[in-house]
């Protein structure tokens, strides 16, 4: 029994980094998904604002030509 414990304690440090690396990869994927979602929403808002600016600029330009 003591031999098993000693062997496990020797192997434990080599096994734990693999586990933490796997959990880190999962957390990175989760964070990347959140960042992509946030950036996607920001991009949509920016695109909408750019289009609305073009529409307002076109309307002002047309009003200026009529007068």
mmCIF file of C-alpha atoms in Angstrom:
data_model
loop_
_atom_site.group_PDB
_atom_site.id
_atom_site.type_symbol
_atom_site.label_atom_id
_atom_site.label_comp_id
_atom_site.label_asym_id
_atom_site.label_seq_id
_atom_site.Cartn_x
_atom_site.Cartn_y
_atom_site.Cartn_z
ATOM 1 C CA UNK A 1 0.000 0.000 0.000
ATOM 2 C CA UNK A 2 2.777 2.427 0.880
ATOM 3 C CA UNK A 3 4.449 1.695 -2.431
ATOM 4 C CA UNK A 4 1.265 2.552 -4.328
ATOM 5 C CA UNK A 5 0.899 5.830 -2.467
ATOM 6 C CA UNK A 6 4.492 6.755 -3.184
ATOM 7 C CA UNK A 7 4.121 5.913 -6.879
ATOM 8 C CA UNK A 8 0.939 7.971 -7.113
ATOM 9 C CA UNK A 9 2.581 10.933 -5.402
ATOM 10 C CA UNK A 10 5.464 10.730 -7.866
ATOM 11 C CA UNK A 11 3.128 10.597 -10.854
ATOM 12 C CA UNK A 12 0.708 13.233 -9.570
ATOM 13 C CA UNK A 13 2.734 16.348 -10.559
ATOM 14 C CA UNK A 14 3.112 15.075 -14.098
ATOM 15 C CA UNK A 15 -0.610 14.388 -14.453
ATOM 16 C CA UNK A 16 -1.931 17.617 -12.981
ATOM 17 C CA UNK A 17 -0.459 20.019 -15.577
ATOM 18 C CA UNK A 18 -2.266 18.058 -18.281
ATOM 19 C CA UNK A 19 -5.519 18.465 -16.415
ATOM 20 C CA UNK A 20 -5.051 22.172 -15.888
ATOM 21 C CA UNK A 21 -4.096 22.596 -19.538
ATOM 22 C CA UNK A 22 -7.320 20.891 -20.578
ATOM 23 C CA UNK A 23 -9.377 23.145 -18.322
ATOM 24 C CA UNK A 24 -7.510 26.193 -19.570
ATOM 25 C CA UNK A 25 -8.323 25.245 -23.152
ATOM 26 C CA UNK A 26 -12.009 24.954 -22.268
ATOM 27 C CA UNK A 27 -11.960 28.345 -20.546
ATOM 28 C CA UNK A 28 -10.173 29.892 -23.533
ATOM 29 C CA UNK A 29 -12.801 28.533 -25.912
ATOM 30 C CA UNK A 30 -15.553 29.903 -23.681
ATOM 31 C CA UNK A 31 -13.891 33.320 -23.455
ATOM 32 C CA UNK A 32 -13.288 33.375 -27.196
ATOM 33 C CA UNK A 33 -16.954 32.605 -27.807
ATOM 34 C CA UNK A 34 -18.007 35.437 -25.491
ATOM 35 C CA UNK A 35 -15.607 37.874 -27.143
ATOM 36 C CA UNK A 36 -16.792 36.934 -30.633
ATOM 37 C CA UNK A 37 -20.401 37.372 -29.544
ATOM 38 C CA UNK A 38 -19.660 40.786 -28.036
ATOM 39 C CA UNK A 39 -17.683 41.921 -31.085
ATOM 40 C CA UNK A 40 -20.423 40.668 -33.379
ATOM 41 C CA UNK A 41 -22.993 42.802 -31.599
ATOM 42 C CA UNK A 42 -20.670 45.798 -31.718
ATOM 43 C CA UNK A 43 -20.081 45.292 -35.434
ATOM 44 C CA UNK A 44 -23.816 45.142 -36.131
ATOM 45 C CA UNK A 45 -24.412 48.377 -34.212
ATOM 46 C CA UNK A 46 -21.542 50.087 -36.000
ATOM 47 C CA UNK A 47 -22.783 48.937 -39.386
ATOM 48 C CA UNK A 48 -26.298 50.193 -38.596
ATOM 49 C CA UNK A 49 -24.944 53.572 -37.507
ATOM 50 C CA UNK A 50 -22.835 53.886 -40.659
ATOM 51 C CA UNK A 51 -25.832 53.161 -42.859
ATOM 52 C CA UNK A 52 -28.011 55.641 -40.986
ATOM 53 C CA UNK A 53 -25.323 58.332 -41.381
ATOM 54 C CA UNK A 54 -25.292 57.758 -45.141
ATOM 55 C CA UNK A 55 -29.075 58.056 -45.288
ATOM 56 C CA UNK A 56 -29.092 61.303 -43.289
ATOM 57 C CA UNK A 57 -26.220 62.717 -45.360
ATOM 58 C CA UNK A 58 -28.088 61.845 -48.559
ATOM 59 C CA UNK A 59 -31.288 63.473 -47.282
ATOM 60 C CA UNK A 60 -29.415 66.646 -46.291
ATOM 61 C CA UNK A 61 -27.653 66.734 -49.653
ATOM 62 C CA UNK A 62 -30.949 66.373 -51.497
ATOM 63 C CA UNK A 63 -32.577 69.083 -49.388
ATOM 64 C CA UNK A 64 -29.654 71.398 -50.136
ATOM 65 C CA UNK A 65 -30.021 70.837 -53.897
ATOM 66 C CA UNK A 66 -33.752 71.534 -53.889
ATOM 67 C CA UNK A 67 -33.475 74.871 -52.130
#
